Coordinates of C-alpha atoms and ligand atoms in Angstrom, one line a residue:
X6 CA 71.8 44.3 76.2
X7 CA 75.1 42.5 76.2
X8 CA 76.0 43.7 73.1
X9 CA 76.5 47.4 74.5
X10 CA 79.4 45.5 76.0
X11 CA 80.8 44.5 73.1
X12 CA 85.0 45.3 73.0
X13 CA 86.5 46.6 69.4
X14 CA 89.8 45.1 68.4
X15 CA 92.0 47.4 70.1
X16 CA 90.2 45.8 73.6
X17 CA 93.7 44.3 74.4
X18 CA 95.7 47.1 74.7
X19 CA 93.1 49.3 76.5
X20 CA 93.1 46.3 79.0
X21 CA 96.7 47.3 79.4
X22 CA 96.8 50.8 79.5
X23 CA 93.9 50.7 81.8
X24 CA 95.8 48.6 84.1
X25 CA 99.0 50.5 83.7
X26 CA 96.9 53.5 84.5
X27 CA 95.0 52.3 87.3
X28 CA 94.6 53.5 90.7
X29 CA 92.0 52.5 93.1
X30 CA 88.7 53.7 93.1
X31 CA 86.0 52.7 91.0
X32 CA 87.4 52.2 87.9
X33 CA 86.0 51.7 84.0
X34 CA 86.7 48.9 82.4
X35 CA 86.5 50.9 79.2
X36 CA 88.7 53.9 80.4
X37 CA 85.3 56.0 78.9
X38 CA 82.7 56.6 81.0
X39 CA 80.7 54.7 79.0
X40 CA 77.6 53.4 80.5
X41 CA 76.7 50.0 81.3
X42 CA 73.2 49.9 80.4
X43 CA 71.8 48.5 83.0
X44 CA 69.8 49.2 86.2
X45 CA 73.0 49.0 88.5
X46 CA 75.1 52.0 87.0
X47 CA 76.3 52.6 89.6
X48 CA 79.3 49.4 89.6
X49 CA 80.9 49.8 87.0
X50 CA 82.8 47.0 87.3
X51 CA 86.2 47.3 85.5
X52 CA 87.8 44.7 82.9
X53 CA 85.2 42.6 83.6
X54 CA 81.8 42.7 81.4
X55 CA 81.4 42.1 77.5
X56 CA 80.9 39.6 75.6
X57 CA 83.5 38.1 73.0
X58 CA 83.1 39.2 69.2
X59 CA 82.3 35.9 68.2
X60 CA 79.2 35.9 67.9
X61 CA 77.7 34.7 64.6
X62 CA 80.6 32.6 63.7
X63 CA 79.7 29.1 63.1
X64 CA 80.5 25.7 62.6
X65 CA 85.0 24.6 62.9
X66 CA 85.4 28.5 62.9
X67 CA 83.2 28.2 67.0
X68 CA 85.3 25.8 67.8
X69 CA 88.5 27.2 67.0
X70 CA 87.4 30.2 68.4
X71 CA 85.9 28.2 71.6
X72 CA 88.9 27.0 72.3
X73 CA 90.1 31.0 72.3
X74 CA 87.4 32.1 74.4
X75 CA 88.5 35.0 76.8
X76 CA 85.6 35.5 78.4
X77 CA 83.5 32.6 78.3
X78 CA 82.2 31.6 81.9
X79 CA 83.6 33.5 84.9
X80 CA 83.2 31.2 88.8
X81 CA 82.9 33.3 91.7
X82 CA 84.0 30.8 94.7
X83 CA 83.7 31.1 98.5
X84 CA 88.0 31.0 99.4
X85 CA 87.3 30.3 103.1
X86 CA 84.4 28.0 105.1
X87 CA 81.9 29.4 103.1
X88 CA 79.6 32.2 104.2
X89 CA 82.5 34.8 102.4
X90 CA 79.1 37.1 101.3
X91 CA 79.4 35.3 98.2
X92 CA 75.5 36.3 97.2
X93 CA 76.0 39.9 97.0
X94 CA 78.9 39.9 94.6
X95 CA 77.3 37.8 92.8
X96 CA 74.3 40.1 92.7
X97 CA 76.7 43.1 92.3
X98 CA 78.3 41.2 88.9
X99 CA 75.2 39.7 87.9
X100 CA 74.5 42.2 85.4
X101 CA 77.1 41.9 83.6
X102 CA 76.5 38.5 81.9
X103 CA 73.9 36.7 80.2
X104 CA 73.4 33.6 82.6
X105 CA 73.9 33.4 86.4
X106 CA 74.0 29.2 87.2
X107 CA 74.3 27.6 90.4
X108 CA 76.9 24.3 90.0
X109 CA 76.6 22.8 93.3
X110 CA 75.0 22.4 96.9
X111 CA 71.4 23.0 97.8
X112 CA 69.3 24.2 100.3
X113 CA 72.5 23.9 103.0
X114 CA 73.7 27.8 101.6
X115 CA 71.8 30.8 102.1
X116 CA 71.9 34.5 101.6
X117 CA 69.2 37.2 101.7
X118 CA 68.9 40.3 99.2
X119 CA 67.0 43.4 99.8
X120 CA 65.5 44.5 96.2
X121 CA 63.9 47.8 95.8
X122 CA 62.3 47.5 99.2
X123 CA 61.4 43.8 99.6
X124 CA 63.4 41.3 101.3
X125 CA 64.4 38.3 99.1
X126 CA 65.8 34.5 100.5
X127 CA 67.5 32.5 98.4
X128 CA 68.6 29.0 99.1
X129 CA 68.8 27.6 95.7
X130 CA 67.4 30.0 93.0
X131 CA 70.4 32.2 92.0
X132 CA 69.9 36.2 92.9
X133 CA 70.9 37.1 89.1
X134 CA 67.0 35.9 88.8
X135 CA 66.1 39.4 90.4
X136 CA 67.3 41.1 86.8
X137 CA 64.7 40.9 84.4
X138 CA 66.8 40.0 81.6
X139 CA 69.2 37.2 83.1
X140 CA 68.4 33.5 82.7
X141 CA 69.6 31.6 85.4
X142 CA 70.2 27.9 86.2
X143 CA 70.1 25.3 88.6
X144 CA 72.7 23.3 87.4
X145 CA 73.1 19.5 87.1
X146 CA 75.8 19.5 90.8
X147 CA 72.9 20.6 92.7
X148 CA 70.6 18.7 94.8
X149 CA 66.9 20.2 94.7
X150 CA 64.3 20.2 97.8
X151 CA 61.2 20.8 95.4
X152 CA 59.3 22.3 98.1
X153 CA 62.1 24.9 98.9
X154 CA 62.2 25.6 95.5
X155 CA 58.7 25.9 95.3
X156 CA 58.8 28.2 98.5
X157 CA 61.4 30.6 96.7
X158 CA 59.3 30.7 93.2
X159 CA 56.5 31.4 95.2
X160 CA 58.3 34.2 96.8
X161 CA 59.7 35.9 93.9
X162 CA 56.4 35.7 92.2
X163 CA 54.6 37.6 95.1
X164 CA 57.2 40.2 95.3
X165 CA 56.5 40.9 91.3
X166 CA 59.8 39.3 90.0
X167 CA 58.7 37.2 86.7
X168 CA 60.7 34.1 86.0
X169 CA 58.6 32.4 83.5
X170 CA 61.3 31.1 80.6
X171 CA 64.3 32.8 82.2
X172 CA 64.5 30.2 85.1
X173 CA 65.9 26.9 84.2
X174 CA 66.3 23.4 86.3
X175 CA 68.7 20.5 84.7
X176 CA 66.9 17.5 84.5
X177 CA 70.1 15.7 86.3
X178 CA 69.5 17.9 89.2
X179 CA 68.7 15.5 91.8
X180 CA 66.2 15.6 93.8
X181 CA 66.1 16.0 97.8
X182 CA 63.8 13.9 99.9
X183 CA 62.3 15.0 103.3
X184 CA 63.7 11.5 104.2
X185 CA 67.4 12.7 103.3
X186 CA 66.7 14.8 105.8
X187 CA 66.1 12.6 108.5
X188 CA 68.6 10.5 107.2
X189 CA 71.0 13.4 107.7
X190 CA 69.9 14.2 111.1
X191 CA 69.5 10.3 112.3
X192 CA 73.6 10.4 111.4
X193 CA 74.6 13.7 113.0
X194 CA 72.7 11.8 116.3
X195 CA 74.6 8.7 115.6
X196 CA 77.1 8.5 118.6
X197 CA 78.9 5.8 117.3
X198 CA 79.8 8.1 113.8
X199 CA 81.9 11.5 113.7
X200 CA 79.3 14.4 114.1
X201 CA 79.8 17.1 110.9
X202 CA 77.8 19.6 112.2
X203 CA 75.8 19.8 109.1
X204 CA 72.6 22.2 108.5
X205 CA 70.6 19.1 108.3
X206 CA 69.0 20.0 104.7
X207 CA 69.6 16.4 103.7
X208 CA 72.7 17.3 101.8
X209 CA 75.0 14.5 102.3
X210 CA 72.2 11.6 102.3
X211 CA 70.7 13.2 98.8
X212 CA 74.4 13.1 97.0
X213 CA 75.3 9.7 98.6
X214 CA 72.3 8.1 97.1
X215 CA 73.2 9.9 94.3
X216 CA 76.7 8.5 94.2
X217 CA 75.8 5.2 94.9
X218 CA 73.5 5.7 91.6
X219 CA 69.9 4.8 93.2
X220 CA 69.0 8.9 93.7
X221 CA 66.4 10.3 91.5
X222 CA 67.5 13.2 89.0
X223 CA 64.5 15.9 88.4
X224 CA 63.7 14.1 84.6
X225 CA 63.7 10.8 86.1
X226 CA 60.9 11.6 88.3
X227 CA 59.2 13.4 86.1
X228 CA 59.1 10.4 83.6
X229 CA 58.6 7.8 86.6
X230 CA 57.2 8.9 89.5
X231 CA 57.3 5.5 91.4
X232 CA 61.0 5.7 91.0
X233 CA 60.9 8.1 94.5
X234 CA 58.4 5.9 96.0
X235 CA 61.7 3.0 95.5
X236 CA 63.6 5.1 96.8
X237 CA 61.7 6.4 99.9
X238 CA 61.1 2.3 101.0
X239 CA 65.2 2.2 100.7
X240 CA 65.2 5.0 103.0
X241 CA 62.6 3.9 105.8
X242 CA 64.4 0.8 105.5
X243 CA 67.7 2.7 106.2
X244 CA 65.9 4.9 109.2
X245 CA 63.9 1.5 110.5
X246 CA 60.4 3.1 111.0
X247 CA 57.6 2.0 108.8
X248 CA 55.9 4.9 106.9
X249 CA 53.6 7.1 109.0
X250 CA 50.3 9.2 107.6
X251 CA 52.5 12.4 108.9
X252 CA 55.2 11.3 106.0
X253 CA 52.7 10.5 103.7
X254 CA 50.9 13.4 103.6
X255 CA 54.4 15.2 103.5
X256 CA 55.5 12.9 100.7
X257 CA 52.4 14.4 98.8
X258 CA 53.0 17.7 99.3
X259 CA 56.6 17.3 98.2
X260 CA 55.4 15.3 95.1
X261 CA 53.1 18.4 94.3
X262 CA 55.9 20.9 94.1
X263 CA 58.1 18.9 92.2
X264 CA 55.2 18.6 89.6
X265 CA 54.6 22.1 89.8
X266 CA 58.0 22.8 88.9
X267 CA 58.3 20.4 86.0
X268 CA 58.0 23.4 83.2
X269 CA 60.9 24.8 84.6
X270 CA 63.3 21.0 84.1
X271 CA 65.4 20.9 81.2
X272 CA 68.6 19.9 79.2
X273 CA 70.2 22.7 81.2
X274 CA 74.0 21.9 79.3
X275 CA 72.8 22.1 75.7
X276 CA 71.9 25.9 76.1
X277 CA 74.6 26.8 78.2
X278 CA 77.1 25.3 75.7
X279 CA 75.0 26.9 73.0
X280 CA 75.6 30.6 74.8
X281 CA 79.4 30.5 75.2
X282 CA 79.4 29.0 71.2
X283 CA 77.7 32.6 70.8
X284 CA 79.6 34.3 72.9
X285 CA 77.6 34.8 76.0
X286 CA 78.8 35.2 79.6
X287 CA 78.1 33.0 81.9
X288 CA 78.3 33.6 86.1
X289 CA 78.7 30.3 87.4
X290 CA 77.9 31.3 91.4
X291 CA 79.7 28.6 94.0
X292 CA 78.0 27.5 97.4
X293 CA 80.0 27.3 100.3
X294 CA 83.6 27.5 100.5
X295 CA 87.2 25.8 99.8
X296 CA 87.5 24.3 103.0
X297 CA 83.9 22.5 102.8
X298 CA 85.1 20.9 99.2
X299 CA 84.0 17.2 99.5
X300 CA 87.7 16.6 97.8
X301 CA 89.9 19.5 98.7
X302 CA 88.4 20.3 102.3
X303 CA 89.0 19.9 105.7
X304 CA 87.6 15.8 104.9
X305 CA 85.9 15.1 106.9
X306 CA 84.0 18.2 108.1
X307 CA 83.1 19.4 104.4
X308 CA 80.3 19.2 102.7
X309 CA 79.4 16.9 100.4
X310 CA 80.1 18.1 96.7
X311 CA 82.9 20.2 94.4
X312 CA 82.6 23.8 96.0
X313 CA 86.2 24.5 94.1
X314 CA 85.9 26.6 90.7
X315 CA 86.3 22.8 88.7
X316 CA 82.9 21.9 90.0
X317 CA 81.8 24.3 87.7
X318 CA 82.1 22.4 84.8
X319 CA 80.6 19.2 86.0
X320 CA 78.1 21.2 87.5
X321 CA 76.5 22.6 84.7
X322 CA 77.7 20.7 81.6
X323 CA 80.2 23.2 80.5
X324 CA 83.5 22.2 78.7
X325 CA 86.4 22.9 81.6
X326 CA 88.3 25.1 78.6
X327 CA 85.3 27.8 79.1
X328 CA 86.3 28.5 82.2
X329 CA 88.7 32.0 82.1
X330 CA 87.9 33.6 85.1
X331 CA 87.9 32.9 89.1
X332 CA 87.1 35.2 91.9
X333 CA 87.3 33.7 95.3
X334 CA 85.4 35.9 98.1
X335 CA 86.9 36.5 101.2
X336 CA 86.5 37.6 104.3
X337 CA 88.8 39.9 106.7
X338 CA 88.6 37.4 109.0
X339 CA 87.6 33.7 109.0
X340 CA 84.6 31.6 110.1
X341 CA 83.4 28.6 110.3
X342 CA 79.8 26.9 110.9
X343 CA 80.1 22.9 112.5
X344 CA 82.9 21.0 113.3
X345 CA 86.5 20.7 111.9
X346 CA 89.8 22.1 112.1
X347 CA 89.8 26.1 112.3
X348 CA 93.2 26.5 113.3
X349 CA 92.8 30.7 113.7
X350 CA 89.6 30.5 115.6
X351 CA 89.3 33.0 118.5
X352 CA 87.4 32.0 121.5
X353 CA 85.8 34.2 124.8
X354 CA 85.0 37.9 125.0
X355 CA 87.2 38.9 121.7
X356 CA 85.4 35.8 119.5
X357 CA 81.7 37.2 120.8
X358 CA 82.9 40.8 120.0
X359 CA 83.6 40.0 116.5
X360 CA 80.9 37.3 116.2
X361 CA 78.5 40.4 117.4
X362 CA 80.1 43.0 115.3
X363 CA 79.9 40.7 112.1
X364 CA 76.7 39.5 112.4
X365 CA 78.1 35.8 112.1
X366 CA 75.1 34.1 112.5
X367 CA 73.7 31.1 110.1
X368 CA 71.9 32.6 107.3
X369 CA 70.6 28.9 106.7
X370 CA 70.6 27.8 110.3
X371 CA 70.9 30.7 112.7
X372 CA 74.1 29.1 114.5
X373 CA 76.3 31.4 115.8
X374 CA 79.2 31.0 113.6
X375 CA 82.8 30.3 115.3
X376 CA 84.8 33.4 114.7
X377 CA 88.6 33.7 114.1
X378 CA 91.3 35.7 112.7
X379 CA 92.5 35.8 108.8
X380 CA 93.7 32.6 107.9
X381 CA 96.6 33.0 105.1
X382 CA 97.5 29.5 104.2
X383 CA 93.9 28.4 104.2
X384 CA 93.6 31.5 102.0
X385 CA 96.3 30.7 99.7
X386 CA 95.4 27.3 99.1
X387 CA 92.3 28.4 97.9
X388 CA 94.0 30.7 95.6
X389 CA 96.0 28.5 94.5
X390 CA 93.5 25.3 94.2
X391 CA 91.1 27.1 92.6
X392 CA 93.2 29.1 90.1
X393 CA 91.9 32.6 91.5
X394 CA 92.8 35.5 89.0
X395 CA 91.5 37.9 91.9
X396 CA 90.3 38.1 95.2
X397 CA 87.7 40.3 96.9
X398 CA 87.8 41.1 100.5
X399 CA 84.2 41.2 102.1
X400 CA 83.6 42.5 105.7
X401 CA 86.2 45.2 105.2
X402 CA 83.8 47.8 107.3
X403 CA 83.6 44.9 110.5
X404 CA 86.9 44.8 111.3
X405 CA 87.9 49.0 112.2
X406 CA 89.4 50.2 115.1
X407 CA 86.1 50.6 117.2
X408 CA 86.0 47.0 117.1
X409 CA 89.9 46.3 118.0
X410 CA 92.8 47.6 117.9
X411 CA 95.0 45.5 115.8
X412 CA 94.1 42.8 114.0
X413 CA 96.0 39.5 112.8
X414 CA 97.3 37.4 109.9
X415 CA 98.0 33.6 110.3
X416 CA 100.6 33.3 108.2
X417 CA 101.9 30.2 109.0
X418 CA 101.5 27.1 110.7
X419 CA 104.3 25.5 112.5
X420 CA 105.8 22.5 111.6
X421 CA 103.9 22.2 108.3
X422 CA 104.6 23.9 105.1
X423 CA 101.2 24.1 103.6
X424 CA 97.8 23.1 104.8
X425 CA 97.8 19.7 106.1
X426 CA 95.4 17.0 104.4
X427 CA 94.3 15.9 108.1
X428 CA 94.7 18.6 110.8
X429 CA 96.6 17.6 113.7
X430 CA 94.9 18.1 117.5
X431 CA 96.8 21.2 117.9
X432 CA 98.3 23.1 115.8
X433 CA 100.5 26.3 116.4
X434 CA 99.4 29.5 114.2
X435 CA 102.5 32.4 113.9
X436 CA 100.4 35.5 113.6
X437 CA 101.7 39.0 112.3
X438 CA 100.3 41.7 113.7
X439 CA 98.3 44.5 111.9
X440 CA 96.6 48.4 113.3
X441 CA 93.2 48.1 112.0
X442 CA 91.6 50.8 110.1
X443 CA 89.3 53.9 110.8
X444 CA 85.6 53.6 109.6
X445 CA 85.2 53.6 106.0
X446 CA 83.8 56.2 104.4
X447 CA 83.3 56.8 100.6
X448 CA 86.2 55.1 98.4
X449 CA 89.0 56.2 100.2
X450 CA 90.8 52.9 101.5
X451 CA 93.0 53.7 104.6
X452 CA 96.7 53.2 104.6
X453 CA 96.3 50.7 107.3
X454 CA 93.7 48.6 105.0
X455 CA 96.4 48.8 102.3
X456 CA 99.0 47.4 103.9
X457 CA 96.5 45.1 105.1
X458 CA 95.6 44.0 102.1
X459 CA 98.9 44.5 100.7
X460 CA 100.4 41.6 103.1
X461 CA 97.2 39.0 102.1
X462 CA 98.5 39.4 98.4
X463 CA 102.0 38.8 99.1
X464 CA 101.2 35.5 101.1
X465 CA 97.8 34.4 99.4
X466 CA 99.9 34.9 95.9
X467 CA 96.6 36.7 94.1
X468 CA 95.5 40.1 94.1
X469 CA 93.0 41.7 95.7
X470 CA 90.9 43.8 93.2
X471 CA 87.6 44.8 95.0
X472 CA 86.5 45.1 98.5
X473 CA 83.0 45.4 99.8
X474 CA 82.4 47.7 102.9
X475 CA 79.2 47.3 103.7
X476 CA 75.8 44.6 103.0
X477 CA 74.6 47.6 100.0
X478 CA 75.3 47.4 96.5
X479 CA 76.6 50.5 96.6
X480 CA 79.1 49.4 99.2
X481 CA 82.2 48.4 97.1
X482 CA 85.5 50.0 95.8
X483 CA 87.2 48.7 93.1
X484 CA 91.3 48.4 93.8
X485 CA 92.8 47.1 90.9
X486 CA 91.0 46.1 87.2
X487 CA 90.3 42.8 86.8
X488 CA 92.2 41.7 84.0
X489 CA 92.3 38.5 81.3
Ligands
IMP11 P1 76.0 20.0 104.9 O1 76.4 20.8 103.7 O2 74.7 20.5 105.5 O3 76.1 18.6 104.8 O4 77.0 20.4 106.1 C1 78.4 20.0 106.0 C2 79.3 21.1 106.6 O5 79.3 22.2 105.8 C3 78.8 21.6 108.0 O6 80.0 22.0 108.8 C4 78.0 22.9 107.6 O7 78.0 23.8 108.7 C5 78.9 23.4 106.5 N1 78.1 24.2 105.6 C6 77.2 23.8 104.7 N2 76.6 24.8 104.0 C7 77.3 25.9 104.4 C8 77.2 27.3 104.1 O8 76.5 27.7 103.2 N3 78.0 28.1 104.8 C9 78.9 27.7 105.7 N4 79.0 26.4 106.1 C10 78.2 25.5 105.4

């Protein structure tokens, strides 16, 4: 089906007349009104889908042309604290490429699709898996809970979605222990530690063992199962309780699902490097956000692996040079789930308004989320960190003038010129003001939104080419083509 997408020669300058040409509104990449082929003809998504006519070439001719790739693997990243609504643009671009792979995180992110009547959770398998024809991969950055995995298989099968040979786990995946997560929680009790506020999935305990190289990737346990049994001694150790018939009986559950999974575990890098030699598309979907990056975040009240558009690469196996596209998610406003600096956070009647209007509420967790006005140099570091060629604005519908009046913009914080590697206690925010917008109907965007959105590309440096306006697939204008 990708073929259809295929570009003739004269791609480039249609790119540019397209772009000179463009207005808002939902825009073809092609200029034609050519169809997409697929189920979801309804986004057209411009300057974004095809595949590069290399396909066929072989041997030094790939590489050269590998190194030329202009449309190789595009990273959708959360640009905030994560929880941006990352899933449904992910499901909205999904058809347009060939494989949809997770890089990092686990079981901590969550989002929830409604497909042709049925309601989907996903924790860990990517929503591309929801079209028939994508493949889609766990990468080797993630950490798997077998028996959530399981869970979610299990679900998709019920709800008629087949997976067989379409859904791949890398066999360097590591695996998550129900002991990871009592590990996690026994820390985030610890009074003598700083809490995180984490979701308690086990996250941090699952890639520390794994960084301290005695954590057990997916092939590793499927070649030597007494490897987790090692592990699982280190861990009571750790916890000081002796093993219980509760945990064993858990421990054999959990052993069961990761056997049942083992058809799925594979050299996930070979075929993924194989695709982009023949010039397929790759959708490499990020967990969480900027801020959480175990690196680059708000250290440390992150989480603990890449979230930035790099982890991609690591993630999945994937040369960093086939990398040509970022889209960092945003929303028009900020959250934040745990603890850590959140320097626009809003507090009292006006944080519960918002907090109530957005829905902000774990999707993972069910925490109320803490609530807060746009954050500009968070949002331009992310830009910036992560390389973003666009930006799309989720949430746009939330924030209207039935909610408040005007809305605001941190643009700077005082005393600092850019976002501070540790936070101090307090820190001073200077706001500009903005009138927020009627209800959005159809793909009109209102003045007000424009200038809006018009003042987050002057100071986040990156243009904002999409925005969704409301949780349906249908819900999306397209501002500006997204070019090369
Ligand atoms: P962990 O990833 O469970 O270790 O949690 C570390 C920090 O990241 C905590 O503040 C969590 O609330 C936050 N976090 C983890 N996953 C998500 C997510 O998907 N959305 C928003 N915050 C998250």
């Amino acid at each position: 089906m990708i073929r259809r997408f295929f570009v003739p020669a004269t791609f480039v300058s249609s790119f540019f007349f397209e772009r000179r040409g463009a207005t808002r509104s939902n825009l073809d990449f092609f200029g034609s009104r050519r169809s997409l082929g697929t189920r979801n003809m309804e986004h057209k998504v411009p300057c974004l889908c095809f595949s590069s006519p290399r396909v066929g070439l072989t041997g030094n001719l790939v590489r050269k042309c590998y190194r030329t790739a202009v449309m190789a693997v595009t990273v959708v990243i959360g640009a905030q604290w994560g929880d941006e609504g990352k899933g449904k643009i992910v499901d909205l671009l999904a058809p347009h490429f060939t494989w949809i792979a997770r890089y990092q995180g686990g079981a901590n992110a969550g989002h929830t699709i409604v497909f042709e009547g049925k309601k989907f959770v996903f924790h860990l398998v990517p929503s591309g898996i929801l079209y028939p024809d994508k493949k889609c991969v766990l990468g080797n950055g993630m950490v798997i809970d077998p028996v959530q995995l399981r869970k979610e298989m299990d679900g998709l099968a019920e709800g008629g979605i087949d997976f067989e040979g379409r859904l791949l786990i890398s066999e360097r995946a590591h695996l998550l222990l129900p002991t990871h997560q009592m590990l996690d929680r026994a820390r985030e009790e610890d009074r003598l530690v700083k809490k995180i506020g984490t979701t308690l999935r086990g996250i941090g305990p699952a890639y520390s063992d794994k960084f301290k190289r005695c954590g057990v990737p997916f092939g590793e346990f499927l070649d030597r199962e007494e490897c987790v049994d090692e592990l699982l001694r280190n861990h009571l150790s750790q916890l000081g309780i002796s093993p219980s018939p509760e945990l064993k009986e858990k421990m054999d559950f959990w052993k069961e699902a990761a056997r049942s999974l083992a058809g799925f575990v594979t050299d996930t890098g070979f075929p993924l490097r194989r695709a982009i030699e023949r010039g397929e598309t790759i959708l490499a979907e990020g967990a969480q956000g900027t801020m959480l990056d175990i690196d680059h975040g708000t250290y440390p009240y992150v989480t603990s692996s890449t979230t930035c558009a790099f982890g991609a690469t690591a993630g999945l196996g994937i040369p960093a040079r086939a990398v040509t596209r970022v889209i960092g998610i945003f929303k028009a406003y900020s959250t934040r789930v745990g603890e850590g600096p959140f320097p626009t956070e809003l507090f009292g009647e006006e944080a519960q308004r918002l907090r109530e209007a957005g829905g902000e509420y774990g999707a993972t967790t069910g925490r109320p989320r803490r609530v807060g006005w746009l954050d500009a140099v968070a949002l331009k570091y992310a830009a910036d960190i992560n390389g973003c060629d666009g930006l799309i604005l989720t949430k746009a519908d939330v924030l209207n003038n039935t909610l408040f009046e005007k809305t605001k913009i941190g643009v700077a914080y005082e005393g600092l010129s850019r976002l501070p590697r540790k936070f101090p206690p307090k820190i001073t925010v200077t706001y500009r003001d903005f009138p927020t917008w009627p209800t959005l109907r159809g793909l009109e965007i209102p003045p007000e939104l424009d200038s809006y959105l018009a003042a987050i590309e002057e100071y986040s440096g990156a243009p904002v080419i999409a925005l969704s306006t409301g949780p349906d697939r249908n819900e999306i204008i397209w501002r500006k083509p997204f070019l090369d």
